[in-house]
PDB file of C-alpha atoms in Angstrom:
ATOM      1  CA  UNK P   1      -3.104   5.693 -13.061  1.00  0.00           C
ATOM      2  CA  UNK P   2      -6.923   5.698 -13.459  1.00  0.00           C
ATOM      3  CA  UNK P   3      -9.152   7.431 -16.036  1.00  0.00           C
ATOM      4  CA  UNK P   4      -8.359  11.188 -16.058  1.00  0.00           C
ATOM      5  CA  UNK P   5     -12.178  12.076 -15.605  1.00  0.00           C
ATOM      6  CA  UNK P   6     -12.403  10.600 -12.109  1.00  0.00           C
ATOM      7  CA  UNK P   7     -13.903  12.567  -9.296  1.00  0.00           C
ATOM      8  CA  UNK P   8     -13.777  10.222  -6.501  1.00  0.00           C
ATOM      9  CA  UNK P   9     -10.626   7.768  -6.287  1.00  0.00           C
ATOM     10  CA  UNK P  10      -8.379   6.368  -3.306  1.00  0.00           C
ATOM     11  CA  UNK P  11      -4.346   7.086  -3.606  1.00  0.00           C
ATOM     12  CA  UNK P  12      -2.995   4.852  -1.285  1.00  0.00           C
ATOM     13  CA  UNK P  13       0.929   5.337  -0.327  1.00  0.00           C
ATOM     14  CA  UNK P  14       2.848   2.404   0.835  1.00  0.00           C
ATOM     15  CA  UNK P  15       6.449   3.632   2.041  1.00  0.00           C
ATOM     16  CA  UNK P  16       7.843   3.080   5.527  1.00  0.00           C
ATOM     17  CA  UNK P  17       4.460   4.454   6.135  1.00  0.00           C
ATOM     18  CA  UNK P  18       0.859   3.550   4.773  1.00  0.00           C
ATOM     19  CA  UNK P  19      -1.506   6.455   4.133  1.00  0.00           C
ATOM     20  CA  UNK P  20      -4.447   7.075   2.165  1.00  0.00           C
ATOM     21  CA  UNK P  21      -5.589  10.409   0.129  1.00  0.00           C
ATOM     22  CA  UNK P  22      -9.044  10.597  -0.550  1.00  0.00           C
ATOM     23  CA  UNK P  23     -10.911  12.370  -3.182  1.00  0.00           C
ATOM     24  CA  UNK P  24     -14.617  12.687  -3.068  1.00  0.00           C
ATOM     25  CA  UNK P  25     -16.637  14.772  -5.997  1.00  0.00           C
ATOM     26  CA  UNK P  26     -13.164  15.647  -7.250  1.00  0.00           C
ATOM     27  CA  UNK P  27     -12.085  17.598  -3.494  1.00  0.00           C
ATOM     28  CA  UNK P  28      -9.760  15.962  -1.091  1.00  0.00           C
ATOM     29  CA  UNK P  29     -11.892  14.629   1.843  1.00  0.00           C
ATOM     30  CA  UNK P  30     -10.170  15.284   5.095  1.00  0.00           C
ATOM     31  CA  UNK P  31     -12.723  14.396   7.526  1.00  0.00           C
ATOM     32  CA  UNK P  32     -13.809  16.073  11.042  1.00  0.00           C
ATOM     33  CA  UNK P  33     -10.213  15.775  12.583  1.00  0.00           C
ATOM     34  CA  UNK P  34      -8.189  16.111   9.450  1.00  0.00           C
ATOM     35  CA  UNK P  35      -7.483  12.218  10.019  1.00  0.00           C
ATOM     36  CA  UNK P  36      -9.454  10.577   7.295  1.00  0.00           C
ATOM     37  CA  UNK P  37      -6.921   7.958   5.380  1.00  0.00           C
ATOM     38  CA  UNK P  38      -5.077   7.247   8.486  1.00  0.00           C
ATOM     39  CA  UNK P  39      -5.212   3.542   7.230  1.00  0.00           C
ATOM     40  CA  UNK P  40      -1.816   2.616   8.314  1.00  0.00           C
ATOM     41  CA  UNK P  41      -2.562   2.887  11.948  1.00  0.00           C
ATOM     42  CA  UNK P  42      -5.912   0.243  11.562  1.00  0.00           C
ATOM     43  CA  UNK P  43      -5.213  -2.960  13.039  1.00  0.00           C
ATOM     44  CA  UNK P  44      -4.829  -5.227  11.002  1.00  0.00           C
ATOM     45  CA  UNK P  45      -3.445  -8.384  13.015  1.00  0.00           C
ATOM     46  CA  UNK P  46      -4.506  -8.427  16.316  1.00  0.00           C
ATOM     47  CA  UNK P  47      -1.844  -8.614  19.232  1.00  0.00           C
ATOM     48  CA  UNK P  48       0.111  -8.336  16.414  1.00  0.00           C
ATOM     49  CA  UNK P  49       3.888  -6.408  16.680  1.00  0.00           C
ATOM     50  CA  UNK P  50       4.177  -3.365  18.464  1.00  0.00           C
ATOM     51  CA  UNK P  51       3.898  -0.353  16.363  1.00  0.00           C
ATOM     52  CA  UNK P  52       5.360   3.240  16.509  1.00  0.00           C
ATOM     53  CA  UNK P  53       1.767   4.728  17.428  1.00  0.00           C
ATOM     54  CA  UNK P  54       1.792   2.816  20.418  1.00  0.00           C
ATOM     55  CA  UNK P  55      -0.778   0.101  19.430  1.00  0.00           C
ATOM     56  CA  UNK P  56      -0.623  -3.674  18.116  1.00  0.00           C
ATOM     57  CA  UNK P  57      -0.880  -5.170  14.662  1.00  0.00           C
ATOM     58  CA  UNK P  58      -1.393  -1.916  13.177  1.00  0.00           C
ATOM     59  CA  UNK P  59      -1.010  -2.155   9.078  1.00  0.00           C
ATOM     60  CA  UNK P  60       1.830  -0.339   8.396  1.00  0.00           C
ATOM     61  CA  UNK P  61       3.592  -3.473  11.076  1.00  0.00           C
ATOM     62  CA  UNK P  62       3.021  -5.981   8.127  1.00  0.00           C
ATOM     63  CA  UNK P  63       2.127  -4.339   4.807  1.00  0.00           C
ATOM     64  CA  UNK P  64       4.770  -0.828   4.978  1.00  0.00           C
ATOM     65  CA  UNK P  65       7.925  -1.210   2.711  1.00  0.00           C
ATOM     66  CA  UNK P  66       9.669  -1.197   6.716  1.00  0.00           C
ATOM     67  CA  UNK P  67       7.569  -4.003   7.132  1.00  0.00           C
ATOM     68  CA  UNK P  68       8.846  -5.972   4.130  1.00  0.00           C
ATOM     69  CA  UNK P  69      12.311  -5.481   4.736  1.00  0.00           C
ATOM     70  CA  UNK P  70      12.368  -6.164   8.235  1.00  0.00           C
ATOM     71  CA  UNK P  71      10.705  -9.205   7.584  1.00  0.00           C
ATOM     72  CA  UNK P  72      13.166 -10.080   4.494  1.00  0.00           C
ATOM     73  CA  UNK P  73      15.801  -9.679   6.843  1.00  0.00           C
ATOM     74  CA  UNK P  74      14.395 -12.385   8.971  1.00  0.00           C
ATOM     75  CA  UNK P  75      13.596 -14.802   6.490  1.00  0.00           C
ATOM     76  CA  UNK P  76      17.049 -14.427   5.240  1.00  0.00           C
ATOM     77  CA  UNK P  77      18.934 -14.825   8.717  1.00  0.00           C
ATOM     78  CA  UNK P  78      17.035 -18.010   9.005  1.00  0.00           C
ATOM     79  CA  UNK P  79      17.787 -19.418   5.589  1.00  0.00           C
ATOM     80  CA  UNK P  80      21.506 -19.191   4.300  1.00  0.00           C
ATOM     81  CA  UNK P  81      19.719 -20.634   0.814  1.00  0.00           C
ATOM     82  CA  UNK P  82      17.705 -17.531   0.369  1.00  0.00           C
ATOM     83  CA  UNK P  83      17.935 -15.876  -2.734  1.00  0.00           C
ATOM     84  CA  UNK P  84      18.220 -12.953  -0.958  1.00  0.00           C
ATOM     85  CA  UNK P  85      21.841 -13.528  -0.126  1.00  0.00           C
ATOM     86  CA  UNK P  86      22.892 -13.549  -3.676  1.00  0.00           C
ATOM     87  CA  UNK P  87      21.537  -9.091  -3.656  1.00  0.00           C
ATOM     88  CA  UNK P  88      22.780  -8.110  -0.476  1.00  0.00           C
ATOM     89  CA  UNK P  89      26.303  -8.248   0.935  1.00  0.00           C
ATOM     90  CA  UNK P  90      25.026  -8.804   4.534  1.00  0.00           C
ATOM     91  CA  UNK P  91      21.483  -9.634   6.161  1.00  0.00           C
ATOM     92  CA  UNK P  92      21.744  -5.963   7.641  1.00  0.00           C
ATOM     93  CA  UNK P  93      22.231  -4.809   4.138  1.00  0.00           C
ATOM     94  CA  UNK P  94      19.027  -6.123   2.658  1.00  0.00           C
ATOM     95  CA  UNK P  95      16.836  -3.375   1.639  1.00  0.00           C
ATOM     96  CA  UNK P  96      13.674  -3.238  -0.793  1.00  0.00           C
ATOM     97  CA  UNK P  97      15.553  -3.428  -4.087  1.00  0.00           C
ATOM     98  CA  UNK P  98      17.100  -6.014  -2.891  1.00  0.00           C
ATOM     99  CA  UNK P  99      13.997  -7.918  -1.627  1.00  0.00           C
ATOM    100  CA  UNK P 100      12.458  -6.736  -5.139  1.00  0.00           C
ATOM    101  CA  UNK P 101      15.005  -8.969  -6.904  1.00  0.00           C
ATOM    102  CA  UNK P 102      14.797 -11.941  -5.045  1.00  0.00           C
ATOM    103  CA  UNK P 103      10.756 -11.400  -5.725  1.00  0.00           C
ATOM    104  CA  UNK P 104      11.567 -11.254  -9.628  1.00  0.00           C
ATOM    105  CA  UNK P 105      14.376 -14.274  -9.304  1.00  0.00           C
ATOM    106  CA  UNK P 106      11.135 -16.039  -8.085  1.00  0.00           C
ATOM    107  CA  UNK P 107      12.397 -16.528  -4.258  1.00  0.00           C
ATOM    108  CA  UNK P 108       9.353 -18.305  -3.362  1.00  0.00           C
ATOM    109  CA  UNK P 109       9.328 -16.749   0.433  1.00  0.00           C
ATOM    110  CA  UNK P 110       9.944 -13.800  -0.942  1.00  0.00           C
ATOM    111  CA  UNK P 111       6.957 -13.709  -2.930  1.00  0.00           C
ATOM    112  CA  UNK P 112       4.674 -15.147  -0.387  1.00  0.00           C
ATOM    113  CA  UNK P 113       6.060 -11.699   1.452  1.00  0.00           C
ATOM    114  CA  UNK P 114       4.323  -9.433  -0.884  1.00  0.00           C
ATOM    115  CA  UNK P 115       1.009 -12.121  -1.222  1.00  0.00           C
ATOM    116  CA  UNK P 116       0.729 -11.193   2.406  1.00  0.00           C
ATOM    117  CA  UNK P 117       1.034  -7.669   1.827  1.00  0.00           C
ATOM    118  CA  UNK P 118      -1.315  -7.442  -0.810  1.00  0.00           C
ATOM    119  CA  UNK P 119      -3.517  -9.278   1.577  1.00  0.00           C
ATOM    120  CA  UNK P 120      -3.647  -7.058   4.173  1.00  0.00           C
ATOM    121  CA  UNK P 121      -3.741  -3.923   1.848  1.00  0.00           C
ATOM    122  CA  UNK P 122      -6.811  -4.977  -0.234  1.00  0.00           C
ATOM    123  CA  UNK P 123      -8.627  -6.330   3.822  1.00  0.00           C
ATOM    124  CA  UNK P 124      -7.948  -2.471   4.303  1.00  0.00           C
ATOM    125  CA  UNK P 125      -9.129  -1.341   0.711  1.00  0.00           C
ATOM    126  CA  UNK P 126     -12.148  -2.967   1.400  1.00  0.00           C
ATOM    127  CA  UNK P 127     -13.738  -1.423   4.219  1.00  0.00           C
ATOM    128  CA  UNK P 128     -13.056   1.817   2.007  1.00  0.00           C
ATOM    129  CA  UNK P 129     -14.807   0.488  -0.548  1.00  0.00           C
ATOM    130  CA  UNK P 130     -17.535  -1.051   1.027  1.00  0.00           C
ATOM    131  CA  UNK P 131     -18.312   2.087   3.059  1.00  0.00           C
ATOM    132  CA  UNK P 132     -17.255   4.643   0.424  1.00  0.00           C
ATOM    133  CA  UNK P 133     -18.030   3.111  -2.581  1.00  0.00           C
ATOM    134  CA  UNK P 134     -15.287   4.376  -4.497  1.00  0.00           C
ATOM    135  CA  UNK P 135     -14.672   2.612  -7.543  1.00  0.00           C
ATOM    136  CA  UNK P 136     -10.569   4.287  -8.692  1.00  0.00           C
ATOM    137  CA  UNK P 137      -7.910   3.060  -6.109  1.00  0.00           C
ATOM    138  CA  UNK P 138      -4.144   3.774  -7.179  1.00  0.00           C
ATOM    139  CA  UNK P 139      -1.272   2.496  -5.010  1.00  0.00           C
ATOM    140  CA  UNK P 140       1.436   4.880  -4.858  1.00  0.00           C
ATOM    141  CA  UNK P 141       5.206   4.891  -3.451  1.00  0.00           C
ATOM    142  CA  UNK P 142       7.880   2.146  -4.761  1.00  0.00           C
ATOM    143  CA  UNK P 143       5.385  -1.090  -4.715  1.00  0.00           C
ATOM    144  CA  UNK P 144       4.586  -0.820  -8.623  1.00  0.00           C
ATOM    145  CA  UNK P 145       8.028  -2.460  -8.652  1.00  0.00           C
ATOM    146  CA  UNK P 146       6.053  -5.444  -7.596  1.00  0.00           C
ATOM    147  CA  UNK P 147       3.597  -5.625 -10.593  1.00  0.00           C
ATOM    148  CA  UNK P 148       0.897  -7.134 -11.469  1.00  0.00           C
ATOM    149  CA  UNK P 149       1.407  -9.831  -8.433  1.00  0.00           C
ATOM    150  CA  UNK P 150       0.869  -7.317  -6.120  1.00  0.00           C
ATOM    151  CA  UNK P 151      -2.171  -5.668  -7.720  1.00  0.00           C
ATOM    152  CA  UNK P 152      -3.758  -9.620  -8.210  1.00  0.00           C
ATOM    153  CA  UNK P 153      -3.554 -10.345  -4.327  1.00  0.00           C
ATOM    154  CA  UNK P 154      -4.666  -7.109  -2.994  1.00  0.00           C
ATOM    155  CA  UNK P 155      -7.870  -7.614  -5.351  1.00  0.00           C
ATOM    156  CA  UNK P 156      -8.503 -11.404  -4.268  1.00  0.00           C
ATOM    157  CA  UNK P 157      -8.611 -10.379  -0.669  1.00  0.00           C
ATOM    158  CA  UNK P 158     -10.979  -7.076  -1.644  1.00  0.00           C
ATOM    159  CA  UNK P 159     -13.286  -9.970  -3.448  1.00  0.00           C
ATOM    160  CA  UNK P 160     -13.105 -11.961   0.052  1.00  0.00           C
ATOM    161  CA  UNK P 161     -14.060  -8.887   1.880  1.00  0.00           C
ATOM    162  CA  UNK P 162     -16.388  -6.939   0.547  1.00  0.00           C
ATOM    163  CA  UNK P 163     -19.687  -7.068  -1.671  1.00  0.00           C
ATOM    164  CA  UNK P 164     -18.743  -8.767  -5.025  1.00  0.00           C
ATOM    165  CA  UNK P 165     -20.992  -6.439  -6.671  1.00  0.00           C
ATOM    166  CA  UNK P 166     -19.037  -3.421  -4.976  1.00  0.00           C
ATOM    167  CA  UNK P 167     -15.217  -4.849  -5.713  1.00  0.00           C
ATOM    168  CA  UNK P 168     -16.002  -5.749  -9.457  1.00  0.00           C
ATOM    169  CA  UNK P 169     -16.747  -2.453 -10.282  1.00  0.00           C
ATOM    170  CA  UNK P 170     -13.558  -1.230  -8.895  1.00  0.00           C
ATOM    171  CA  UNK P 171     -10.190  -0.972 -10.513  1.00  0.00           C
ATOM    172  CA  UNK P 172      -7.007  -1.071  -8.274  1.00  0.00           C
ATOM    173  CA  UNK P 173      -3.891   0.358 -10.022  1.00  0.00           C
ATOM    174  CA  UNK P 174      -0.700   1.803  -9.851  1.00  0.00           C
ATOM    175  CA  UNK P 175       0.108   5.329  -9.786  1.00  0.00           C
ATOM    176  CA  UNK P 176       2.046   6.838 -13.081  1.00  0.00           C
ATOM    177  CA  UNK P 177       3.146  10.080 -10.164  1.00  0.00           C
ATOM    178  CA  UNK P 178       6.145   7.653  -8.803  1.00  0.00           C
ATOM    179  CA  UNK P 179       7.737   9.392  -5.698  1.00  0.00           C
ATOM    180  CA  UNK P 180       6.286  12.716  -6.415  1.00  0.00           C
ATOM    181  CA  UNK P 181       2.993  11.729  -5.556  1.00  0.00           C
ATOM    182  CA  UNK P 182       3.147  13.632  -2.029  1.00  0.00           C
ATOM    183  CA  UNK P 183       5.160  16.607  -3.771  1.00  0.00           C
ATOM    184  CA  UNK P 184       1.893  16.829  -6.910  1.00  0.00           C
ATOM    185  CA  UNK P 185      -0.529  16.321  -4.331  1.00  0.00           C
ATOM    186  CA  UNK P 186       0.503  19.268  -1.620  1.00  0.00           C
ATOM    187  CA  UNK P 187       0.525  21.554  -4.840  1.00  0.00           C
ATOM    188  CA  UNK P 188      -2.782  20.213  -5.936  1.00  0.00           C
ATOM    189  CA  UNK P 189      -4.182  21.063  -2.679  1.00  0.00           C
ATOM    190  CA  UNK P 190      -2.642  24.779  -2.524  1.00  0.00           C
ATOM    191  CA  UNK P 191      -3.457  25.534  -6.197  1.00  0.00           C
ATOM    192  CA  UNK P 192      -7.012  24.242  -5.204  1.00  0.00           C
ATOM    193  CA  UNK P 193      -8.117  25.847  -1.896  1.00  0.00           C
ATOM    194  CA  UNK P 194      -5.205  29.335  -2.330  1.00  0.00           C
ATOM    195  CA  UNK P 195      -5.873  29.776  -5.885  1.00  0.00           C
ATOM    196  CA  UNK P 196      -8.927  27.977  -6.785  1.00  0.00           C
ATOM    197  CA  UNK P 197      -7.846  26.679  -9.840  1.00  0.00           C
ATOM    198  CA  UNK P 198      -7.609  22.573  -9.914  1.00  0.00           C
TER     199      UNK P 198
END
């Protein structure tokens, strides 16, 4: 994940959702409504696709694993050449491991799917880090299936985005937690503000 001395990072979890946990002096900051990290409902395209919040363009429309498949699906009812058809029995069938190997059989729309992700992730990452200057992010949830692709075009569009002297100081990583990263975290917090002992 990131060095195991780090007071302040950013988990970010992509899953049909997109949230964001942040730790500041080594204690979770919630904010004044208990709200801070709500990333996935920032717009991120505007009059972009309607999202379950009610509003437009909202991240979690094009970066969320929903997101991904969804738009997967599309590419693949669209293009009976698609890779995507030789890991799924039916477009309806298509789901992220499915989408994950027609990313590593080099399915070129495929992988311009999760460029675009990473895209709009690290846009997101960087108003974090240009207002919180948080130098530990760690994407959590099933992208680290995506690798080191993933990780490369979330930091190109954090470079775009925010100060260069900010972004280079700032390492972007995957998680080691895998799916228990909610589970780890809810204990964390209990075990911290119950018990007082993390």
């Amino acid at each position: 994940g990131c060095q195991p001395d780090s007071k302040n990072l950013i988990m970010v979890k992509v899953g049909r959702g997109i949230s964001a946990g942040i730790v500041i002096k080594g204690q979770l900051f919630y904010g004044d409504g208990a709200g801070a990290g709500e990333i996935g409902h920032v717009v991120a395209v505007d009059g972009g696709e309607a999202c379950r919040c009610g509003n437009f363009g909202c991240l979690e429309t094009v970066a969320s694993t929903r997101a991904i498949v969804k738009r997967a699906k599309v590419i693949a009812q669209s293009n009976p050449h698609s890779l995507l058809h030789n890991f799924a029995p039916t477009v309806e069938a298509i789901d992220l491991p499915a989408v994950h190997q027609a990313f590593v059989a080099s399915d070129e729309d495929v992988q311009q799917i999760i460029s675009d992700v990473g895209r709009f992730l690290g846009a997101a990452l960087a108003h974090l880090v240009g207002a919180l200057n948080i130098e530990h992010i760690l994407i959590g949830g099933l992208m680290s299936s995506f690798g080191e692709p993933l990780l490369e075009s979330i930091r190109r569009a954090m470079r775009r985005r925010a100060m260069s002297l900010l972004v280079d100081e700032t390492q972007v990583g995957f998680s080691t937690l895998g799916t228990n990263s909610v589970i780890l975290g809810a204990g964390a917090i209990i075990l911290t503000e119950e018990l007082g002992i993390v």
